[in-house]
Short mmCIF file of N, CA and C and ligand atoms in Angstrom, two decimals:
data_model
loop_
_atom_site.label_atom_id
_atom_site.label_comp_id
_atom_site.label_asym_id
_atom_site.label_seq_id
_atom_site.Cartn_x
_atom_site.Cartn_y
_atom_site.Cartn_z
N UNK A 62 0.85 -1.20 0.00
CA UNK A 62 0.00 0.00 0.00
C UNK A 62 0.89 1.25 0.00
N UNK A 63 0.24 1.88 -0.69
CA UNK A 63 1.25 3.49 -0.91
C UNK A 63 1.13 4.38 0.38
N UNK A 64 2.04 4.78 0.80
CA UNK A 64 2.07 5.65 2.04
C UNK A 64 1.23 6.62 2.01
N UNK A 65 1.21 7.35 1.49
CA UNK A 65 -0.35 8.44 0.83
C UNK A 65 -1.75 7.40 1.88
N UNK A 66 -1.87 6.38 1.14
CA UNK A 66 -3.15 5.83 1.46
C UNK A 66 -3.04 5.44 2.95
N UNK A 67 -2.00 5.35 3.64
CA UNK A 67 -2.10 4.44 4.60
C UNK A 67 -2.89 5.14 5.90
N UNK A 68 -3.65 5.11 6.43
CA UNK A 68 -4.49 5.55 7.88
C UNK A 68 -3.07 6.67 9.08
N UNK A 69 -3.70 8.21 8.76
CA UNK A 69 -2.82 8.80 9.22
C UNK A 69 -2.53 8.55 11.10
N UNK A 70 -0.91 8.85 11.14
CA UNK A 70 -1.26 9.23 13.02
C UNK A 70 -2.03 9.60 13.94
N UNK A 71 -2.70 9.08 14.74
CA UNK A 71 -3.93 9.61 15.08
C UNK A 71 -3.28 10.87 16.08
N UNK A 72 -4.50 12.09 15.52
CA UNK A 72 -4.22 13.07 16.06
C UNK A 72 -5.26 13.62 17.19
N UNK A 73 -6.17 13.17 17.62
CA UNK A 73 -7.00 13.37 18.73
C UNK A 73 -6.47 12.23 19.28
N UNK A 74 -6.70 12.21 20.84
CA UNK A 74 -6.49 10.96 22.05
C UNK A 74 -7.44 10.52 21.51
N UNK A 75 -7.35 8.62 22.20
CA UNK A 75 -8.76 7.92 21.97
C UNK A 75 -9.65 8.35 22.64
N UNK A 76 -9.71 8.98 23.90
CA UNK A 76 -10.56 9.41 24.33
C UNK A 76 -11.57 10.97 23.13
N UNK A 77 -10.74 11.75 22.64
CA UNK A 77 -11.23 12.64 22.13
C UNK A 77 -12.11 11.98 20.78
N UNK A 78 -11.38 10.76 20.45
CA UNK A 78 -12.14 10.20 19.15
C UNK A 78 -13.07 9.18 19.43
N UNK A 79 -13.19 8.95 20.64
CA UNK A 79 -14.68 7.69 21.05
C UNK A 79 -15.62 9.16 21.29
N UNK A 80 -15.07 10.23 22.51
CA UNK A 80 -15.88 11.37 22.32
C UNK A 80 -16.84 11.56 21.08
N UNK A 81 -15.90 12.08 19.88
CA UNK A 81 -16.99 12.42 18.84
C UNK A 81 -17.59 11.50 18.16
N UNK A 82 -17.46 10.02 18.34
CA UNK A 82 -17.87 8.99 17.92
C UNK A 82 -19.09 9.18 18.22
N UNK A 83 -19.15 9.38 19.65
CA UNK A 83 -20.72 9.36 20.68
C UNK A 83 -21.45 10.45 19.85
N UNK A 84 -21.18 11.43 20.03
CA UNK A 84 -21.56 12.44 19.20
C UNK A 84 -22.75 12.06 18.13
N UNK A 85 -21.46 11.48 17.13
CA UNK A 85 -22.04 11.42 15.78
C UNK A 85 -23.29 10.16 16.23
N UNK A 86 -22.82 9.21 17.08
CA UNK A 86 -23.98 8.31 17.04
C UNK A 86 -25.46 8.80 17.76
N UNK A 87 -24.90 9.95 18.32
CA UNK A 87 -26.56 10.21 19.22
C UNK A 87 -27.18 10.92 18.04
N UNK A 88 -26.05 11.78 16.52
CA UNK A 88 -27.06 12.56 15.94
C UNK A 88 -27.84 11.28 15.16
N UNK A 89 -27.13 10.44 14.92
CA UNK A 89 -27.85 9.21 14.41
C UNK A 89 -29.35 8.66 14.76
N UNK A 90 -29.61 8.78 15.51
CA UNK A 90 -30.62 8.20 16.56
C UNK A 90 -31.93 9.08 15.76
N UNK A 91 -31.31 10.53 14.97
CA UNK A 91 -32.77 11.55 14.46
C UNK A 91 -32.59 11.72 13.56
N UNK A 92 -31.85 11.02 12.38
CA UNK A 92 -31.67 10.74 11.28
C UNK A 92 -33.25 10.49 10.53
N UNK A 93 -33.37 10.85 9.49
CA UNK A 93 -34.66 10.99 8.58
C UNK A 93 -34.01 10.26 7.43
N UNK A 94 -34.50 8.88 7.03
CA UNK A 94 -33.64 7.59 6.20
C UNK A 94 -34.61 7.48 5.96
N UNK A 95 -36.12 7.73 5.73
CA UNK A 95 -37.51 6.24 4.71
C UNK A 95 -37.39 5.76 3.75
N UNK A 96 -36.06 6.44 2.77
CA UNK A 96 -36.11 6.29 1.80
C UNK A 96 -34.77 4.77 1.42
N UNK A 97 -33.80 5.49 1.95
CA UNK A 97 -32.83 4.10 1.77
C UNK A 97 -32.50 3.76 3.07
N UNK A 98 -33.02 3.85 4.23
CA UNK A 98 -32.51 3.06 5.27
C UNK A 98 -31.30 3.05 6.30
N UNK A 99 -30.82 3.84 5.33
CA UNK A 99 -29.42 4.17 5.83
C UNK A 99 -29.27 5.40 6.87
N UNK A 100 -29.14 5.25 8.08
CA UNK A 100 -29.38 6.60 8.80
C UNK A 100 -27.83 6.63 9.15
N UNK A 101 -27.34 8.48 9.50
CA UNK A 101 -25.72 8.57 9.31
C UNK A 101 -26.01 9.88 9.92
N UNK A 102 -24.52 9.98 11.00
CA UNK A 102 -24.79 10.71 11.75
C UNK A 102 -23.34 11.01 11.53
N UNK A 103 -22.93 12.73 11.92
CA UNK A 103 -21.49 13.72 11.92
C UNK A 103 -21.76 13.99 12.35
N UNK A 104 -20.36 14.19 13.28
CA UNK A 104 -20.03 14.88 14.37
C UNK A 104 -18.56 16.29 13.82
N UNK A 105 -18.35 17.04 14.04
CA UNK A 105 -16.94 18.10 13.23
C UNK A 105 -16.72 18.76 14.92
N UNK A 106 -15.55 18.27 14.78
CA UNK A 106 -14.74 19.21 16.12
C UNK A 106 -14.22 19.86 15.44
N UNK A 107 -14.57 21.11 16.30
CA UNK A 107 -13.70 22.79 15.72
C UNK A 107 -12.68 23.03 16.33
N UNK A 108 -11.77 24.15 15.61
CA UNK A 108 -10.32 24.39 16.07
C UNK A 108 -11.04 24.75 17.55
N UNK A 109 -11.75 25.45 18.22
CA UNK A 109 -11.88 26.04 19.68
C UNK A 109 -12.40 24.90 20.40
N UNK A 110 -12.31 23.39 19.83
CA UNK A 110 -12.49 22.14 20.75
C UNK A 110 -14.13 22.23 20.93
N UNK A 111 -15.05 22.86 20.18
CA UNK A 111 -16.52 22.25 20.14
C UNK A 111 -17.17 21.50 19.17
N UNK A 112 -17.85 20.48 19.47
CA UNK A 112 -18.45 19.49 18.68
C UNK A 112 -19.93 20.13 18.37
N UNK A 113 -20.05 19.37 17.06
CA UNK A 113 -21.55 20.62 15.87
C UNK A 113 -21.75 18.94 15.40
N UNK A 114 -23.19 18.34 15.45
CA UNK A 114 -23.50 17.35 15.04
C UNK A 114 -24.43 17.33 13.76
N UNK A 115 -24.93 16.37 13.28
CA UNK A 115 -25.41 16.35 11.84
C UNK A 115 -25.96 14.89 11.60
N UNK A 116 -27.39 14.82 10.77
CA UNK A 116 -27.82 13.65 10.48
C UNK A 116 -27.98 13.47 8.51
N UNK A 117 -28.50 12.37 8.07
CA UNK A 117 -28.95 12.78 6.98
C UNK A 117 -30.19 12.63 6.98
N UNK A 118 -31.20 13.46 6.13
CA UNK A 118 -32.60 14.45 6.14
C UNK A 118 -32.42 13.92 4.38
N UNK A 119 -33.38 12.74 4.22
CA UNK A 119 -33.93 12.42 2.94
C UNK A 119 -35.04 12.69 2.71
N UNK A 120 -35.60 12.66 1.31
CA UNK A 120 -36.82 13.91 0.30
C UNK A 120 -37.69 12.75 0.11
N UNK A 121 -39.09 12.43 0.01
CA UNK A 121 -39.30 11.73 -1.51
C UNK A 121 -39.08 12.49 -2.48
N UNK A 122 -38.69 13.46 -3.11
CA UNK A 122 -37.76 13.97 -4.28
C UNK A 122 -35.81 13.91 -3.94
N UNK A 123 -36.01 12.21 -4.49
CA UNK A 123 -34.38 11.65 -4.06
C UNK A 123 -33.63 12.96 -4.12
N UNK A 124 -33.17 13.72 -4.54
CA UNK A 124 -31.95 14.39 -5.15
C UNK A 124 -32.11 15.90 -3.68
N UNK A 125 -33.10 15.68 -3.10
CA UNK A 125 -33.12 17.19 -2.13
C UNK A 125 -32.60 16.24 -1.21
N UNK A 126 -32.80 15.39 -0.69
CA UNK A 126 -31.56 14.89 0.82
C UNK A 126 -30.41 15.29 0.75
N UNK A 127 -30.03 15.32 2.15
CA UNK A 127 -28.34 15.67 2.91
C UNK A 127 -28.19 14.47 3.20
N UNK A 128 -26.63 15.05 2.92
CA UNK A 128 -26.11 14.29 4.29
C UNK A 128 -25.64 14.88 5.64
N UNK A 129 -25.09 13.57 6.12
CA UNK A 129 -24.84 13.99 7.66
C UNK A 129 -23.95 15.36 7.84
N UNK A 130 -22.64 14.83 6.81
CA UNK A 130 -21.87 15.82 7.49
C UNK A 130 -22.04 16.84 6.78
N UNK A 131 -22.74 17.39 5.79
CA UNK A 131 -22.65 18.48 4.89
C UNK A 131 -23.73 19.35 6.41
N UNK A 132 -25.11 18.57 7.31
CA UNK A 132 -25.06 19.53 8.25
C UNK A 132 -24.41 19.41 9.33
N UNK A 133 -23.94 18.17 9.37
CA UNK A 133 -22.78 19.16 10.43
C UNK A 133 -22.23 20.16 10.66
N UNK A 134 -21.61 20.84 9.20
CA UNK A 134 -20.80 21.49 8.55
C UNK A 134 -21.63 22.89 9.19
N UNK A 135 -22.48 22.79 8.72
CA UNK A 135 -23.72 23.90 8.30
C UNK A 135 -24.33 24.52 10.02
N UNK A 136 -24.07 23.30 11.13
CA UNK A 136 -24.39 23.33 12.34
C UNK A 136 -23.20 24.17 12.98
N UNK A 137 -22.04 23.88 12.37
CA UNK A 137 -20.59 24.63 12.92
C UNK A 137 -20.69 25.73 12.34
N UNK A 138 -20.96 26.05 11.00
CA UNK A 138 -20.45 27.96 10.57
C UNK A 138 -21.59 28.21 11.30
N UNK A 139 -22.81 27.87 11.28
CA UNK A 139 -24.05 28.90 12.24
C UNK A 139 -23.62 29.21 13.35
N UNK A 140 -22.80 28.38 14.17
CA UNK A 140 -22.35 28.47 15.49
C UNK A 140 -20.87 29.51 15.37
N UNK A 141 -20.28 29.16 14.67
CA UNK A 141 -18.63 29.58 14.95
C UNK A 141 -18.38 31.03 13.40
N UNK A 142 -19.41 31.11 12.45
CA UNK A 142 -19.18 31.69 11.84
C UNK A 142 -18.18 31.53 10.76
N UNK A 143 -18.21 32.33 9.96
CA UNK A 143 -17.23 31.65 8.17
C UNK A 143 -15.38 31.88 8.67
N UNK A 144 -15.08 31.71 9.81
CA UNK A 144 -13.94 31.96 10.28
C UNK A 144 -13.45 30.30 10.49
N UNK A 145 -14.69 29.51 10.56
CA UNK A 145 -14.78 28.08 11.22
C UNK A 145 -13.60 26.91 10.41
N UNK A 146 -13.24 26.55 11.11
CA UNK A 146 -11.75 25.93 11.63
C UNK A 146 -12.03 24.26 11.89
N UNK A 147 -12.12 23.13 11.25
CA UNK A 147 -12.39 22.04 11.77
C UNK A 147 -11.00 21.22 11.99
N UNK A 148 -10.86 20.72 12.64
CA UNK A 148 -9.94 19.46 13.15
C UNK A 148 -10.29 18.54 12.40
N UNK A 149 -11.08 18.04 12.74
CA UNK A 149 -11.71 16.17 12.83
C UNK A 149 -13.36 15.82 12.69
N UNK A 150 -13.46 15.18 11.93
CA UNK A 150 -15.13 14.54 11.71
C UNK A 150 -14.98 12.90 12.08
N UNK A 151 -16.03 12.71 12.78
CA UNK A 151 -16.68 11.39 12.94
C UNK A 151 -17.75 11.14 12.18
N UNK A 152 -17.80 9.95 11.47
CA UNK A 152 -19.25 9.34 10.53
C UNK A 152 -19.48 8.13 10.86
N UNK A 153 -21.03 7.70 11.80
CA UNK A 153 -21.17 6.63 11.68
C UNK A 153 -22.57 6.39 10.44
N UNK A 154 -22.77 4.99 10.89
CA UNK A 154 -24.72 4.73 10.06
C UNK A 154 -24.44 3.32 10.56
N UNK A 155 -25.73 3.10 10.47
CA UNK A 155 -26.71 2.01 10.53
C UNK A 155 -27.44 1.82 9.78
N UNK A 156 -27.75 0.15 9.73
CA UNK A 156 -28.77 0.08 8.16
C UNK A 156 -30.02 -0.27 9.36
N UNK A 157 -30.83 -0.92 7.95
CA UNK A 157 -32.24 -0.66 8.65
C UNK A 157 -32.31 -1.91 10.03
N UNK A 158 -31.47 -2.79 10.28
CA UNK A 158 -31.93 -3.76 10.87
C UNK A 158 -30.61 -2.84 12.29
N UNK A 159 -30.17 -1.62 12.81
CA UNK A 159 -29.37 -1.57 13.20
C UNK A 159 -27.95 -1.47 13.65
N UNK A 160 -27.74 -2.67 12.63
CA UNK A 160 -26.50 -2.70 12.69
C UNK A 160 -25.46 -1.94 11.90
N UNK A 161 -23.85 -1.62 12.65
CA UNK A 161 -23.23 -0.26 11.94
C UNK A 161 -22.79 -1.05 11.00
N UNK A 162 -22.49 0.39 10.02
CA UNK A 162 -22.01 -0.16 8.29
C UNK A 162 -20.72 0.39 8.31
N UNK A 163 -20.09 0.04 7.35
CA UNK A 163 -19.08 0.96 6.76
C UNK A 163 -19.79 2.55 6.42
N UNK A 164 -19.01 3.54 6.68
CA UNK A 164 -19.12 4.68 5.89
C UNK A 164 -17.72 5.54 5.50
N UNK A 165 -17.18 5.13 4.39
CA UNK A 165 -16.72 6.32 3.90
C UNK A 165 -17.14 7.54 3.08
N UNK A 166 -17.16 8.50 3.73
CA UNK A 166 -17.84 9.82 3.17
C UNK A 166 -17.80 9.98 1.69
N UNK A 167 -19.09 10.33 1.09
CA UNK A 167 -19.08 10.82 -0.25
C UNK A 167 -17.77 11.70 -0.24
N UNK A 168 -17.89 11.79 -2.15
CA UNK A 168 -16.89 12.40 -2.69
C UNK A 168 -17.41 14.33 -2.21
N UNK A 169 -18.01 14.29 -2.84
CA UNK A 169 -18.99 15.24 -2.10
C UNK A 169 -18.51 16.08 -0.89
N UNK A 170 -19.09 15.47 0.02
CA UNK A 170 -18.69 15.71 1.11
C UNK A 170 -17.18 15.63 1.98
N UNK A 171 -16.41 15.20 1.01
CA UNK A 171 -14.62 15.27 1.29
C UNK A 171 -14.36 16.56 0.72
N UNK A 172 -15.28 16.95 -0.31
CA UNK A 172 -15.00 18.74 -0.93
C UNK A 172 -15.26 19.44 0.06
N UNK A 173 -16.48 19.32 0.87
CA UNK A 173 -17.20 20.23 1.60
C UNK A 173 -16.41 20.20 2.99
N UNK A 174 -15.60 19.07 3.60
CA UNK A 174 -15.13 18.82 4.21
C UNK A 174 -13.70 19.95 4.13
N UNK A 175 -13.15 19.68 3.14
CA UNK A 175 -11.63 19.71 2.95
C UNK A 175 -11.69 21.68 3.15
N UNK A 176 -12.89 22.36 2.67
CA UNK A 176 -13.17 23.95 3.30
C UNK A 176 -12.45 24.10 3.90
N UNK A 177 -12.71 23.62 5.27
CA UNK A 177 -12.76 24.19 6.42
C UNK A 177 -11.49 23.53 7.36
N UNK A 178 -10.87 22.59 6.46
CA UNK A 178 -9.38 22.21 6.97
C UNK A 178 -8.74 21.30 6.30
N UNK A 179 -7.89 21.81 5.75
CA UNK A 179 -6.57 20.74 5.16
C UNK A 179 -6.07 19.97 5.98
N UNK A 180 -5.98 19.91 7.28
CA UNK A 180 -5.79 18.73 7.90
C UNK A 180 -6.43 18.16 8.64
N UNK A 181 -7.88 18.18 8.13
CA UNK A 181 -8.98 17.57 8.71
C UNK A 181 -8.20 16.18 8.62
N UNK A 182 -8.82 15.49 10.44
CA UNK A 182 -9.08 13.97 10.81
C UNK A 182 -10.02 13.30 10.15
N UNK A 183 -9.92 12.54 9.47
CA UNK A 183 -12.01 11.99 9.01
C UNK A 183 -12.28 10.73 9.76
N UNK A 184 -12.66 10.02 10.61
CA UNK A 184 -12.78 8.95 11.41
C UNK A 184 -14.14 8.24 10.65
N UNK A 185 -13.99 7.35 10.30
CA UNK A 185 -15.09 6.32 9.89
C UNK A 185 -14.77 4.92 10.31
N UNK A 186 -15.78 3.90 9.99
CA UNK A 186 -15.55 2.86 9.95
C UNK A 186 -15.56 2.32 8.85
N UNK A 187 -14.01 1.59 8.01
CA UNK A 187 -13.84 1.38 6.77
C UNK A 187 -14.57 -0.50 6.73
N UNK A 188 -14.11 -0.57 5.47
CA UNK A 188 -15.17 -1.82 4.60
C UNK A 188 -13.84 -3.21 4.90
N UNK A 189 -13.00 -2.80 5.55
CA UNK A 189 -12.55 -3.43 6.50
C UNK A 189 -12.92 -4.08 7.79
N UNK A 190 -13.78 -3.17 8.53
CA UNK A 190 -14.08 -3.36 9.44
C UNK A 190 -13.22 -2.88 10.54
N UNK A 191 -12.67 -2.02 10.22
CA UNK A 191 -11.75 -1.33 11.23
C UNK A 191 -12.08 0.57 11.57
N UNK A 192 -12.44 1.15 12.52
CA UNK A 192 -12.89 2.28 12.36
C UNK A 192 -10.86 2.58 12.46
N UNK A 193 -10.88 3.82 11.77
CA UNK A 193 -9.87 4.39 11.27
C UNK A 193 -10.00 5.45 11.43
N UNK A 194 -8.40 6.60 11.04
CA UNK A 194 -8.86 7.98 11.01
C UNK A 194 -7.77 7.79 9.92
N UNK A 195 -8.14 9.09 8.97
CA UNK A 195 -7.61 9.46 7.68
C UNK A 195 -7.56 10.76 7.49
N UNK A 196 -6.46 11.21 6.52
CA UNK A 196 -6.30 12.61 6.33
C UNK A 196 -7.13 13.29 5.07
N UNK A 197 -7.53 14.02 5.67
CA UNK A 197 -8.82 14.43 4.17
C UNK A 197 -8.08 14.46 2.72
N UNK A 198 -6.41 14.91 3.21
CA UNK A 198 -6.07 15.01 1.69
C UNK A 198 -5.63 13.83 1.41
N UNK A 199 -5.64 12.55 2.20
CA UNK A 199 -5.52 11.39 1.31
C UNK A 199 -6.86 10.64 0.35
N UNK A 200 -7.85 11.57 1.45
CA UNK A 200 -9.19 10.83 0.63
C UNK A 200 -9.16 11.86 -0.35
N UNK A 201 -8.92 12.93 -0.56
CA UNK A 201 -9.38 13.31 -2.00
C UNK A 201 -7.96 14.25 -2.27
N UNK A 202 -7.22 13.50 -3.11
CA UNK A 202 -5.97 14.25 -3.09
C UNK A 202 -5.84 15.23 -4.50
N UNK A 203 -6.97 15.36 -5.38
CA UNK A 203 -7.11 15.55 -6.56
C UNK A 203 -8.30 16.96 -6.13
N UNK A 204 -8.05 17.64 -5.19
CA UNK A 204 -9.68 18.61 -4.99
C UNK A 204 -9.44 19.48 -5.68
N UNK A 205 -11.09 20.26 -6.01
CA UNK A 205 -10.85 21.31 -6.45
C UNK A 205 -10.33 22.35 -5.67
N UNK A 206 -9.72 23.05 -6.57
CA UNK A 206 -9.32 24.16 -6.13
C UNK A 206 -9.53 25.80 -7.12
N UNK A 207 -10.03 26.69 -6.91
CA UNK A 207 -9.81 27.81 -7.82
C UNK A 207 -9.33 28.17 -8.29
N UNK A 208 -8.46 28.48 -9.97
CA UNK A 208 -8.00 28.95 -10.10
C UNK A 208 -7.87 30.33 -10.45
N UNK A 209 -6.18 30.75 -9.97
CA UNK A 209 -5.80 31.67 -9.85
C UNK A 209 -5.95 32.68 -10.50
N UNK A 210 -6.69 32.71 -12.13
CA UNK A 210 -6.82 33.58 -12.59
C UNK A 210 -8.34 33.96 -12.30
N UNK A 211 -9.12 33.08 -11.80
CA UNK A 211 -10.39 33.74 -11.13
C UNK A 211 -10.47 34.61 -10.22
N UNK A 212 -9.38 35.23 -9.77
CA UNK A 212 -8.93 36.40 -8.88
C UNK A 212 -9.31 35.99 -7.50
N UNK A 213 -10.12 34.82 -7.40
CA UNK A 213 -11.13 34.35 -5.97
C UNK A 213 -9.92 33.14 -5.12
N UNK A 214 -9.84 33.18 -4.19
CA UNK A 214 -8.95 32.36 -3.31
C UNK A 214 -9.87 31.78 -2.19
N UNK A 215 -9.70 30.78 -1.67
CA UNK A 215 -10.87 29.77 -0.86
C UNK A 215 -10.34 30.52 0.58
N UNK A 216 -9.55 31.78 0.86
CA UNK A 216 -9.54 32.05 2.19
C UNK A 216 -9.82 33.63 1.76
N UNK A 217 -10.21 33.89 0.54
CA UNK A 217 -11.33 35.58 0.58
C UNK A 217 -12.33 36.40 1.52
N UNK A 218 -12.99 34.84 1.65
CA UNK A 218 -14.16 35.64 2.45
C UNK A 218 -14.16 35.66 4.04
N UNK A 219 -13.35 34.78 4.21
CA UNK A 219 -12.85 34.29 6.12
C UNK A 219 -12.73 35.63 6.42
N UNK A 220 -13.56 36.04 8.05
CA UNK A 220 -13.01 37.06 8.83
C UNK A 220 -12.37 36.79 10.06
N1 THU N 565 -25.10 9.77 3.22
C1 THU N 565 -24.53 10.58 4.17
O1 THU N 565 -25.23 11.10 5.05
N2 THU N 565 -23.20 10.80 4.11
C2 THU N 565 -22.35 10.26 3.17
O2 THU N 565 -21.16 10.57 3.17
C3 THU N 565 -22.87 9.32 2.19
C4 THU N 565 -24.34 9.12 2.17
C5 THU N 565 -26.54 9.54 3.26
C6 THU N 565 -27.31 10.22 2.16
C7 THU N 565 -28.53 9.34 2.05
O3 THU N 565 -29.52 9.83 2.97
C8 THU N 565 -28.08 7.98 2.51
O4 THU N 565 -26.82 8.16 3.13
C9 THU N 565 -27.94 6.98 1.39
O5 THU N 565 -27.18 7.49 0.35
#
């Protein structure tokens, strides 16, 4: 396996990463799934050490559901404002009979993720069966980014 890929140093204590584990699993519990079953819960610790939780909220018009962590995301700038600073995300789910699944975060949501920190933690439980933590830029090492002749830079609008 290429060093790139391999499961970074963990940078929260275990204690700080069972912490947001809990987190993400209590937002789980109010997860809105009728549609695929799948209920998924984020948790995003901010640089000032507070946890902002998040479920996913499905449509019967498939294509309007969230996911978890896109409100997570959305639960932290309301709180901390467009200055917001993340560390580390937790993602769990459960399918319909309970039991936890694998989740590695949409592609999606590694964009929406990667905002608010280049060295975001991402903690899931991989298709391994091993919960892990990973560095956002190994999960998406190809992101967008703006270019430079768009005069716009992804730290413009931060106050
Ligand atoms: N989902 C998330 O909440 N996060 C992800 O990273 C992937 C998928 C949700 C969206 C939808 O409600 C359900 O899982 C099935 O796709």
């Amino acid at each position: 396996m290429a060093d790139r890929q391999r499961p970074m140093d963990p940078v929260l204590s275990d204690a700080a990463r069972d912490a947001l584990l809990a987190v993400a699993e209590a937002a789980l519990l109010n997860a809105y799934a009728p549609y695929s079953g799948l209920r998924v819960g984020a948790a995003v610790l901010t640089g000032r050490g507070v946890s902002h939780a998040g479920c996913n909220v499905e449509n019967r018009a498939y294509p309007l559901g969230g996911c978890a962590e896109h409100h997570a995301i959305a639960a932290a700038v309301l709180a901390e404002g467009p200055g917001l600073r993340l560390r580390a995300v937790a993602i769990v789910a459960r399918d319909v009979d309970d039991h936890p699944v694998p989740i590695p975060p949409c592609g999606g949501c590694r964009q929406r993720l990667l905002e608010f920190g280049d060295d975001l933690a991402v903690i899931f439980l991989g298709r391994d069966g091993v919960i892990a933590t990973h560095a956002i830029r190994d999960l998406l090492p190809a992101s967008f980014e703006l270019p430079p002749s768009s005069g716009l830079s992804s730290s413009a609008s931060r106050r």
